Every structure is written in structure tokens, then in C-alpha cells.
CSV table of C-alpha atoms in Angstrom, one decimal:
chain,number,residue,atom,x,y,z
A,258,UNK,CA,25.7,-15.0,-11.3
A,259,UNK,CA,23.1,-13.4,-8.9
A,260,UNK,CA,23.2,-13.9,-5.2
A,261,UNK,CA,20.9,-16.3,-3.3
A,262,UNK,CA,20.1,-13.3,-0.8
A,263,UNK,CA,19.0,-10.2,-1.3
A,264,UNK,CA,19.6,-7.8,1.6
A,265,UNK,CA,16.7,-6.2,3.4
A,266,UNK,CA,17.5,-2.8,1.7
A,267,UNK,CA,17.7,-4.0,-1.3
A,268,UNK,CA,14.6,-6.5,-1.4
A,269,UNK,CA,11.4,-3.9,-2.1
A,270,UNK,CA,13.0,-3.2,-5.1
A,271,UNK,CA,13.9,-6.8,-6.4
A,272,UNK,CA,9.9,-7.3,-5.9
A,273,UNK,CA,9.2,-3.9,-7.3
A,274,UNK,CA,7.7,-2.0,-4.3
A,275,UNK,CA,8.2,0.4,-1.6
A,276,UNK,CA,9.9,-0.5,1.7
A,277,UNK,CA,6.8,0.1,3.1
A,278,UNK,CA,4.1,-1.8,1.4
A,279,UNK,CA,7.5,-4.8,1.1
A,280,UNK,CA,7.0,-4.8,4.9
A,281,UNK,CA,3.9,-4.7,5.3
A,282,UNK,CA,2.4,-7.1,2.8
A,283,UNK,CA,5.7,-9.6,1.9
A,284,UNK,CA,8.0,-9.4,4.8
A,285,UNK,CA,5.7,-11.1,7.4
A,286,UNK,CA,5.7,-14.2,4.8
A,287,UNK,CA,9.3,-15.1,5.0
A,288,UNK,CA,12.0,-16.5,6.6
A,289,UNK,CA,14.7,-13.5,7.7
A,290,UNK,CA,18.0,-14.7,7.2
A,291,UNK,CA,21.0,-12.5,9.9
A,292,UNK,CA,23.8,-11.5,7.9
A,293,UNK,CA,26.4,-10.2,10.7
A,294,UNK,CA,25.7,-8.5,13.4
A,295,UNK,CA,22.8,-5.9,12.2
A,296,UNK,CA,22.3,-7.2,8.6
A,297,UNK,CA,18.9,-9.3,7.1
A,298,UNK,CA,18.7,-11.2,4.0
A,299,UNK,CA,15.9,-12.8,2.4
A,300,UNK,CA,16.4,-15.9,0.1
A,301,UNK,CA,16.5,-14.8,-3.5
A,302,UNK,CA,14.0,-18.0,-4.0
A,303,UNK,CA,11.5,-17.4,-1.7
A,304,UNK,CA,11.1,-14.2,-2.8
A,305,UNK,CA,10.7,-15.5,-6.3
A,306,UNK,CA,7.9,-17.6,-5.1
A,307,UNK,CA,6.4,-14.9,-3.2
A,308,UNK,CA,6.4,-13.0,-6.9
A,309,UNK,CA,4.9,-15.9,-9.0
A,310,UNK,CA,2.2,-16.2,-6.2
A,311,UNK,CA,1.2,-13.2,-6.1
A,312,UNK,CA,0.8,-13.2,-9.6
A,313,UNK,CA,-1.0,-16.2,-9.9
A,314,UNK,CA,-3.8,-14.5,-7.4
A,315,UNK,CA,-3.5,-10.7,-8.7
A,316,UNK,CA,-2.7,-10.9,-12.0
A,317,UNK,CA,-4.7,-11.2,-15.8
A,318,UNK,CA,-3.6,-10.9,-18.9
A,319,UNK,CA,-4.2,-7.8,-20.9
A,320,UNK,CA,-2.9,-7.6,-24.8
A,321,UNK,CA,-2.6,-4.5,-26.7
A,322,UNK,CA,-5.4,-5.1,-28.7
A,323,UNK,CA,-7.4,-5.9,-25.6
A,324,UNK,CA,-6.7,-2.6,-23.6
A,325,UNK,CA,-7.7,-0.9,-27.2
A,326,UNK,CA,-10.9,-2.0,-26.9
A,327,UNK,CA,-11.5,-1.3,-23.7
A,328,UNK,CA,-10.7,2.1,-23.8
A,329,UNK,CA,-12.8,2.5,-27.2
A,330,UNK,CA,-15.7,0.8,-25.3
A,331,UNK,CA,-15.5,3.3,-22.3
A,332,UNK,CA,-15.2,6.6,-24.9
A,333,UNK,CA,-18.4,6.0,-26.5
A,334,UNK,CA,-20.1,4.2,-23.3
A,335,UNK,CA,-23.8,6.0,-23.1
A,336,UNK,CA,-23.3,8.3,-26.0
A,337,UNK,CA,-25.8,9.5,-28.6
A,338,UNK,CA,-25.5,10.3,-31.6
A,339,UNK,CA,-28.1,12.5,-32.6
A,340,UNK,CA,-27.8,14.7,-29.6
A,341,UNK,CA,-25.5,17.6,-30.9
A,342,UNK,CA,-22.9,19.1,-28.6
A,343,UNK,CA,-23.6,20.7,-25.5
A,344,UNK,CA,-27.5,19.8,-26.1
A,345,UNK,CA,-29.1,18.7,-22.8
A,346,UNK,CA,-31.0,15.0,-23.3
A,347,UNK,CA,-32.9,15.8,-20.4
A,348,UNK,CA,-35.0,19.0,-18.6
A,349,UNK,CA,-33.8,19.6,-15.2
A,350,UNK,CA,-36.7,21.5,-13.6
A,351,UNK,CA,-36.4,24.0,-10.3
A,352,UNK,CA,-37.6,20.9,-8.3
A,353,UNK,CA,-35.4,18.8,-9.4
A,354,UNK,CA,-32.4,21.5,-8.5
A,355,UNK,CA,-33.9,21.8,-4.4
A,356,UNK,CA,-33.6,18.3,-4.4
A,357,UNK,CA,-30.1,18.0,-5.0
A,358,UNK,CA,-28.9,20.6,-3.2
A,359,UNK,CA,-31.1,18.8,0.0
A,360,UNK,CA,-29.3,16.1,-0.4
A,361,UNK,CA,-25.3,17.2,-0.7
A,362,UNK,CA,-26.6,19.5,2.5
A,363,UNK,CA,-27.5,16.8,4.5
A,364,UNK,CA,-24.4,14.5,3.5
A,365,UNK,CA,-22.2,17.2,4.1
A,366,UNK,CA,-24.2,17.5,7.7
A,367,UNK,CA,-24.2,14.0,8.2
A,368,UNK,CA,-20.3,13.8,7.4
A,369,UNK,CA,-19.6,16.4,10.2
């Protein structure tokens, strides 16, 4: 049988996060229960709900075949087939390299 609360220390872990991001982003949302003097619970159920919640919101569903396929469409994404290895599709000219370096010059600039 498992217990209707869960203590503070061990709560992140029953929701599968840190302590940090736990108080942060689920703490604020429930109701702290005092155990003792010092001790804090959380009902088992609320954070259940909390759980299915943010599932609901965050969540899709992703099958093995469907993460295959994604990944085989990103690999080839943009790729041509009669352009051998290391052949350059396109002609860079002098121009075109001043340009670029202008521009990461004045971002860095910019970012100072």
C-alpha cells in the first residue's frame, strides 16, 4: 500500500524532477500539508493530478515508428543527390566573404 503523502523531500522525485524546478513550477499549486513540527507533505493525489495535467497540456504521443521517421526525414532534409561529397552547390565570391564577416563584427559590437 502506498502512502497518501509524500514528504517534501521526497515529492520531486515522485513527479520526476529536481527540487528546484518541483518548487518552482508544482509546489506553488498545492496544498502543503505540516507533518510535526518542521515536516511538509503533499497529498499523494493531488500530486497525481498535478501529473495527468500536465500531461494533458505538455504531452503528445510519439511511437517508435513515428520518431523513425522523423529522424530519417531530418537526415536527408535538403540533400542532393548528384552533388558528390565535399562539392560546393554554390560559389562563394570575395564579396560575398566581406559581407559576412561585416555582419558577425557588428553583432559582436552590438552585443558588447
Amino acid at each position: 500500500m502506498q502512502s497518501r503523502f509524500i514528504r517534501l523531500r521526497d515529492a520531486p522525485a515522485y513527479v520526476g524532477m529536481d527540487k528546484n524546478r518541483f518548487n518552482k513550477v508544482v509546489r506553488p499549486l498545492l496544498i502543503e500539508i505540516p507533518i510535526g513540527k518542521q515536516g511538509i507533505a503533499f497529498d499523494r493525489l493531488d500530486l497525481d493530478n498535478w501529473a495527468e495535467h500536465h500531461k494533458h497540456r505538455n504531452g503528445r504521443p510519439v511511437s517508435r515508428n513515428t520518431r523513425r521517421q522523423l529522424w530519417e526525414k531530418n537526415t536527408y532534409q535538403g540533400s542532393k543527390k548528384s552533388a558528390a561529397f565535399g562539392t560546393s552547390t554554390k560559389r562563394s565570391t570575395a564579396a560575398d566573404f566581406v559581407k559576412a564577416l561585416e555582419q558577425v563584427t557588428l553583432k559582436k559590437q552590438n552585443d558588447t
